[in-house]
XYZ file of N, CA and C in Angstrom:
522
model
N -27.597 31.583 83.478
C -28.583 30.604 83.873
C -27.996 29.200 83.759
N -28.300 28.356 84.739
C -27.811 26.982 84.734
C -28.468 26.199 83.595
N -27.703 25.263 83.040
C -28.247 24.414 81.981
C -29.327 23.489 82.542
N -29.115 23.020 83.784
C -30.057 22.099 84.423
C -30.389 22.573 85.828
N -31.569 22.170 86.297
C -31.985 22.488 87.657
C -32.344 21.198 88.373
N -31.979 21.144 89.639
C -32.148 19.953 90.452
C -32.843 20.333 91.747
N -33.912 19.637 92.061
C -34.610 19.799 93.329
C -34.402 18.524 94.119
N -33.698 18.640 95.245
C -33.438 17.505 96.120
C -34.401 17.562 97.293
N -35.141 16.491 97.513
C -36.069 16.399 98.631
C -35.577 15.280 99.536
N -35.133 15.650 100.744
C -34.590 14.673 101.678
C -35.319 14.719 103.005
N -34.989 13.753 103.862
C -35.560 13.676 105.199
C -35.639 12.234 105.642
N -35.782 12.043 106.928
C -35.886 10.694 107.471
C -37.151 9.998 107.009
N -37.189 8.685 107.212
C -38.380 7.912 106.873
C -39.558 8.443 107.683
N -40.697 8.561 107.025
C -41.905 8.980 107.704
C -42.194 10.467 107.669
N -41.315 11.258 107.054
C -41.588 12.700 106.972
C -42.439 13.049 105.764
N -42.565 12.125 104.811
C -43.429 12.356 103.661
C -42.722 12.653 102.355
N -41.445 12.303 102.242
C -40.669 12.635 101.042
C -41.317 12.181 99.743
N -41.622 10.903 99.657
C -42.144 10.355 98.407
C -43.508 10.941 98.081
N -44.377 10.994 99.069
C -45.715 11.547 98.858
C -45.628 13.002 98.424
N -44.786 13.776 99.086
C -44.627 15.189 98.737
C -44.011 15.326 97.348
N -43.015 14.502 97.031
C -42.379 14.584 95.713
C -43.388 14.321 94.597
N -44.270 13.328 94.791
C -45.310 13.076 93.786
C -46.239 14.281 93.665
N -46.551 14.912 94.786
C -47.423 16.084 94.743
C -46.700 17.291 94.136
N -45.397 17.416 94.367
C -44.602 18.452 93.699
C -44.684 18.253 92.197
N -44.522 17.012 91.753
C -44.614 16.712 90.327
C -45.989 17.096 89.781
N -47.038 16.783 90.534
C -48.398 17.141 90.101
C -48.565 18.657 90.019
N -48.037 19.370 91.006
C -48.130 20.841 91.000
C -47.385 21.428 89.804
N -46.212 20.878 89.513
C -45.451 21.359 88.361
C -46.184 21.058 87.054
N -46.811 19.881 86.958
C -47.609 19.551 85.760
C -48.750 20.545 85.595
N -49.449 20.851 86.699
C -50.567 21.809 86.616
C -50.090 23.170 86.123
N -48.864 23.541 86.458
C -48.290 24.819 86.017
C -47.730 24.752 84.605
N -47.645 23.551 84.066
C -47.055 23.383 82.743
C -45.539 23.420 82.769
N -44.937 23.160 83.926
C -43.484 23.195 84.084
C -42.885 21.836 83.747
N -42.091 21.796 82.702
C -41.434 20.546 82.291
C -40.473 20.099 83.390
N -40.492 18.821 83.694
C -39.622 18.252 84.712
C -39.697 16.730 84.631
N -38.802 16.082 85.353
C -38.888 14.641 85.525
C -38.622 14.344 87.000
N -38.993 13.163 87.423
C -38.914 12.796 88.833
C -38.268 11.431 88.959
N -37.280 11.348 89.834
C -36.653 10.071 90.166
C -36.825 9.846 91.660
N -37.432 8.735 92.006
C -37.537 8.307 93.404
C -36.260 7.534 93.706
N -35.387 8.150 94.478
C -34.061 7.601 94.722
C -34.023 6.269 95.428
N -35.085 5.916 96.135
C -35.098 4.628 96.824
C -34.956 3.459 95.858
N -35.274 3.670 94.603
C -35.204 2.596 93.630
C -33.856 2.524 92.902
N -32.955 3.440 93.196
C -31.694 3.502 92.468
C -30.619 2.581 93.047
N -30.870 2.007 94.243
C -29.832 1.153 94.835
C -30.389 -0.162 95.394
N -31.492 -0.609 94.861
C -32.131 -1.834 95.368
C -31.477 -3.066 94.756
N -30.390 -3.488 95.383
C -29.656 -4.669 94.929
C -29.069 -5.368 96.158
N -29.149 -6.692 96.153
C -28.567 -7.466 97.237
C -27.927 -8.709 96.664
N -26.733 -9.016 97.017
C -25.877 -8.238 97.904
C -25.358 -6.988 97.202
N -24.822 -6.080 97.999
C -24.230 -4.868 97.430
C -23.101 -5.269 96.482
N -22.934 -4.517 95.402
C -21.831 -4.824 94.478
C -20.484 -4.816 95.213
N -19.616 -5.711 94.822
C -18.298 -5.793 95.449
C -17.592 -4.445 95.363
N -17.052 -4.008 96.461
C -16.350 -2.730 96.513
C -17.274 -1.534 96.656
N -18.578 -1.752 96.771
C -19.562 -0.659 96.879
C -20.569 -0.983 97.996
N -20.076 -1.145 99.242
C -20.965 -1.606 100.317
C -22.127 -0.668 100.618
N -21.968 0.607 100.363
C -23.050 1.573 100.616
C -23.875 1.843 99.365
N -23.552 1.161 98.284
C -24.285 1.217 97.022
C -24.260 2.601 96.362
N -23.293 3.439 96.728
C -23.252 4.781 96.143
C -22.838 4.761 94.674
N -21.927 3.866 94.301
C -21.495 3.815 92.898
C -22.626 3.330 91.992
N -23.361 2.303 92.437
C -24.474 1.814 91.610
C -25.585 2.853 91.565
N -25.785 3.565 92.663
C -26.791 4.637 92.672
C -26.432 5.698 91.633
N -25.191 6.130 91.637
C -24.752 7.157 90.681
C -24.902 6.662 89.246
N -24.509 5.435 88.982
C -24.642 4.883 87.629
C -26.103 4.824 87.195
N -26.982 4.410 88.110
C -28.398 4.300 87.762
C -29.029 5.675 87.536
N -28.684 6.641 88.378
C -29.194 8.006 88.160
C -28.704 8.526 86.816
N -27.423 8.322 86.526
C -26.861 8.794 85.250
C -27.594 8.173 84.072
N -27.902 6.886 84.166
C -28.587 6.209 83.061
C -29.996 6.760 82.866
N -30.735 6.905 83.955
C -32.104 7.417 83.851
C -32.081 8.876 83.404
N -31.219 9.693 84.030
C -31.152 11.109 83.672
C -30.783 11.292 82.199
N -29.852 10.482 81.696
C -29.446 10.650 80.293
C -30.634 10.434 79.365
N -31.515 9.527 79.709
C -32.721 9.329 78.905
C -33.634 10.546 78.969
N -33.822 11.082 80.153
C -34.651 12.286 80.296
C -34.022 13.479 79.565
N -32.717 13.670 79.756
C -32.031 14.799 79.116
C -32.086 14.681 77.598
N -32.001 13.465 77.072
C -32.088 13.262 75.626
C -33.452 13.685 75.080
N -34.454 13.681 75.944
C -35.799 14.129 75.562
C -35.992 15.623 75.800
N -34.913 16.310 76.201
C -34.961 17.757 76.380
C -35.277 18.231 77.790
N -35.337 17.320 78.740
C -35.621 17.738 80.117
C -34.448 18.526 80.692
N -34.776 19.551 81.477
C -33.766 20.391 82.137
C -33.906 20.376 83.652
N -35.044 19.889 84.144
C -35.311 19.937 85.584
C -35.536 18.521 86.114
N -34.865 18.234 87.232
C -34.997 16.937 87.883
C -35.434 17.121 89.327
N -36.504 16.438 89.701
C -36.918 16.316 91.095
C -36.394 14.965 91.559
N -35.605 14.959 92.628
C -35.009 13.726 93.138
C -35.307 13.618 94.623
N -35.928 12.525 95.005
C -36.304 12.297 96.399
C -35.577 11.084 96.946
N -34.932 11.258 98.095
C -34.260 10.170 98.789
C -33.864 10.685 100.171
N -33.811 9.809 101.135
C -33.493 10.205 102.507
C -32.295 11.142 102.560
N -31.178 10.746 101.986
C -29.933 11.516 102.104
C -29.627 12.377 100.886
N -30.602 12.630 100.062
C -30.343 13.372 98.819
C -29.650 14.701 99.057
N -29.998 15.390 100.144
C -29.380 16.703 100.387
C -27.903 16.584 100.724
N -27.474 15.407 101.156
C -26.056 15.171 101.438
C -25.333 14.604 100.223
N -26.082 14.100 99.257
C -25.510 13.479 98.056
C -25.544 14.401 96.837
N -25.688 15.681 97.066
C -25.817 16.634 95.954
C -24.689 16.495 94.933
N -23.450 16.427 95.382
C -22.314 16.358 94.443
C -22.395 15.109 93.571
N -22.762 13.974 94.172
C -22.874 12.728 93.407
C -23.987 12.824 92.370
N -25.112 13.404 92.751
C -26.243 13.507 91.832
C -25.905 14.467 90.693
N -25.230 15.552 91.010
C -24.804 16.492 89.964
C -23.823 15.809 89.009
N -22.907 15.006 89.534
C -22.002 14.237 88.647
C -22.814 13.336 87.732
N -23.823 12.678 88.295
C -24.660 11.776 87.501
C -25.412 12.526 86.408
N -25.666 13.811 86.640
C -26.354 14.640 85.638
C -25.373 15.230 84.625
N -24.124 14.874 84.709
C -23.129 15.370 83.769
C -22.173 16.363 84.389
N -22.492 16.857 85.575
C -21.572 17.698 86.328
C -21.416 19.123 85.876
N -22.103 19.529 84.832
C -21.925 20.888 84.332
C -23.194 21.711 84.520
N -23.010 22.904 85.020
C -24.085 23.889 85.067
C -25.402 23.342 85.630
N -25.340 22.803 86.842
C -26.535 22.328 87.520
C -26.759 23.220 88.738
N -27.938 23.817 88.809
C -28.292 24.614 89.990
C -29.209 23.759 90.849
N -28.795 23.559 92.104
C -29.549 22.684 92.996
C -30.272 23.477 94.076
N -31.460 23.006 94.411
C -32.224 23.480 95.558
C -32.388 22.284 96.478
N -31.968 22.455 97.732
C -32.072 21.375 98.707
C -33.221 21.660 99.667
N -34.097 20.674 99.844
C -35.210 20.781 100.783
C -35.135 19.604 101.744
N -35.133 19.919 103.030
C -35.154 18.900 104.072
C -36.527 18.923 104.725
N -37.287 17.841 104.519
C -38.579 17.721 105.174
C -38.354 17.196 106.584
N -39.091 17.760 107.529
C -38.933 17.373 108.927
C -40.287 17.038 109.538
N -40.243 16.311 110.644
C -41.449 16.008 111.417
C -41.017 15.693 112.844
N -41.890 15.960 113.777
C -41.629 15.622 115.174
C -41.522 14.099 115.311
N -40.781 13.644 116.321
C -40.597 12.210 116.538
C -41.935 11.473 116.668
N -42.881 12.056 117.379
C -44.176 11.381 117.556
C -44.900 11.221 116.220
N -44.785 12.208 115.355
C -45.409 12.130 114.034
C -44.770 11.024 113.211
N -43.438 10.971 113.234
C -42.714 9.940 112.481
C -43.114 8.551 112.974
N -43.133 8.365 114.277
C -43.505 7.059 114.838
C -44.914 6.662 114.408
N -45.833 7.614 114.456
C -47.218 7.332 114.074
C -47.309 6.970 112.589
N -46.659 7.753 111.742
C -46.712 7.486 110.305
C -46.090 6.136 109.956
N -44.930 5.841 110.554
C -44.273 4.571 110.251
C -45.096 3.388 110.765
N -45.733 3.538 111.917
C -46.575 2.464 112.455
C -47.759 2.177 111.537
N -48.232 3.192 110.829
C -49.357 3.002 109.907
C -48.941 2.282 108.634
N -47.692 2.477 108.212
C -47.298 1.898 106.927
C -46.432 0.653 107.043
N -45.718 0.481 108.141
C -44.830 -0.669 108.296
C -45.590 -1.827 108.912
N -45.764 -2.897 108.148
C -46.532 -4.028 108.650
C -45.649 -5.252 108.909
N -44.371 -5.111 108.664
C -43.446 -6.224 108.858
C -42.914 -6.275 110.279
N -41.881 -7.060 110.465
C -41.330 -7.326 111.792
C -40.284 -6.319 112.248
N -39.947 -5.335 111.429
C -38.838 -4.449 111.776
C -39.269 -3.008 112.052
N -40.491 -2.813 112.539
C -40.974 -1.460 112.809
C -40.062 -0.716 113.780
N -39.714 -1.336 114.904
C -38.899 -0.651 115.902
C -37.532 -0.262 115.342
N -36.921 -1.161 114.581
C -35.627 -0.872 113.954
C -35.772 0.275 112.959
N -36.852 0.249 112.182
C -37.097 1.298 111.178
C -37.282 2.658 111.862
N -38.031 2.688 112.939
C -38.239 3.936 113.682
C -36.910 4.453 114.227
N -36.135 3.573 114.823
C -34.844 3.968 115.390
C -33.922 4.549 114.313
N -33.849 3.871 113.164
C -33.000 4.367 112.057
C -33.492 5.711 111.542
N -34.821 5.852 111.425
C -35.382 7.098 110.912
C -35.072 8.265 111.837
N -35.258 8.076 113.129
C -34.995 9.165 114.077
C -33.515 9.524 114.105
N -32.654 8.492 114.027
C -31.210 8.741 113.967
C -30.857 9.538 112.705
N -31.414 9.116 111.570
C -31.107 9.793 110.308
C -31.648 11.218 110.305
N -32.816 11.429 110.868
C -33.378 12.787 110.936
C -32.447 13.718 111.694
N -31.910 13.231 112.816
C -30.969 14.061 113.592
C -29.697 14.323 112.782
N -29.190 13.289 112.117
C -27.975 13.457 111.303
C -28.204 14.465 110.184
N -29.330 14.339 109.483
C -29.622 15.266 108.393
C -29.745 16.693 108.903
N -30.376 16.872 110.048
C -30.513 18.207 110.616
C -29.141 18.809 110.931
N -28.240 17.989 111.463
C -26.900 18.456 111.818
C -26.013 18.699 110.605
N -26.136 17.856 109.585
C -25.209 17.907 108.454
C -25.760 18.609 107.209
N -26.986 19.084 107.260
C -27.567 19.755 106.092
C -26.686 20.932 105.683
N -26.324 21.001 104.411
C -25.496 22.119 103.950
C -26.206 23.459 104.145
N -25.415 24.495 104.295
C -25.976 25.845 104.403
C -26.863 26.103 103.192
N -27.958 26.785 103.423
C -28.878 27.096 102.335
C -29.965 26.062 102.131
N -29.911 24.949 102.874
C -30.957 23.935 102.779
C -32.240 24.503 103.369
N -33.322 24.365 102.651
C -34.630 24.841 103.111
C -35.266 23.738 103.946
N -35.588 24.051 105.195
C -36.240 23.076 106.082
C -37.742 23.336 106.082
N -38.506 22.274 105.835
C -39.963 22.408 105.777
C -40.593 21.359 106.697
N -41.255 21.816 107.768
C -41.935 20.860 108.655
C -43.199 20.309 107.988
N -43.480 19.032 108.248
C -44.631 18.387 107.623
C -45.742 18.050 108.621
N -45.500 18.258 109.900
C -46.499 17.922 110.925
C -47.788 18.716 110.710
N -48.913 18.006 110.707
C -50.221 18.656 110.688
C -50.531 19.480 109.454
N -49.824 19.263 108.370
C -50.038 20.035 107.137
C -50.496 19.103 106.028
N -51.241 19.646 105.086
C -51.670 18.832 103.948
C -50.490 18.627 102.998
N -50.543 17.524 102.283
C -49.494 17.214 101.310
C -49.421 18.321 100.264
N -50.553 18.804 99.825
C -50.561 19.859 98.808
C -49.895 21.133 99.327
N -50.181 21.509 100.570
C -49.572 22.702 101.164
C -48.056 22.551 101.240
N -47.606 21.395 101.677
C -46.160 21.140 101.774
C -45.525 21.203 100.387
N -46.156 20.556 99.417
C -45.613 20.538 98.051
C -45.511 21.945 97.479
N -46.517 22.764 97.707
C -46.462 24.142 97.209
C -45.341 24.913 97.889
N -45.083 24.640 99.158
C -43.959 25.255 99.864
C -42.643 24.813 99.230
N -42.545 23.529 98.898
C -41.328 23.001 98.247
C -41.136 23.667 96.887
N -42.166 23.718 96.073
C -42.069 24.357 94.753
C -41.667 25.818 94.910
N -42.207 26.472 95.929
C -41.859 27.872 96.178
C -40.407 28.086 96.538
N -39.735 27.033 97.014
C -38.313 27.138 97.336
C -37.449 27.166 96.081
N -38.025 26.771 94.950
C -37.286 26.773 93.678
C -37.578 28.058 92.915
N -36.925 28.213 91.803
C -37.239 29.340 90.894
C -37.997 28.833 89.686
N -38.567 27.641 89.800
C -39.247 27.023 88.671
C -40.588 27.646 88.491
């Protein structure tokens, strides 16, 4: 048995990653399953990017390691991590968790382009909606193409958050 378990929830903007991850956490709490949750969007929020780290991957890894070490010191063994590219960053996240005996489950949330556009239009109130939509659709295609073998794909169109979260939890052995 792995010392630690990692649930990676990825997908383009507008597929419901953060909302589903919070509901996954709630479902695990209802089951009495010990876990912790890191919303990856907060692990690299720095401007300008650190010198020599234009994609902010080094600062992301350091921040995950710092937060995870606090959780692990409290006896946590399971981490739910949500971020657009989390399924592609598995090796980095495992390194941040100490690199030893981590069993990962990768979940890629998906949605049709029309659903993504509608969801982003509802939440994006700034001046960059079109740019955000374009980036999200591009990233969704990239994630679909580059998802490692064994990644569980879960469509989110027309489904309740609770239903999706239960599907995500079911992809784990937790």
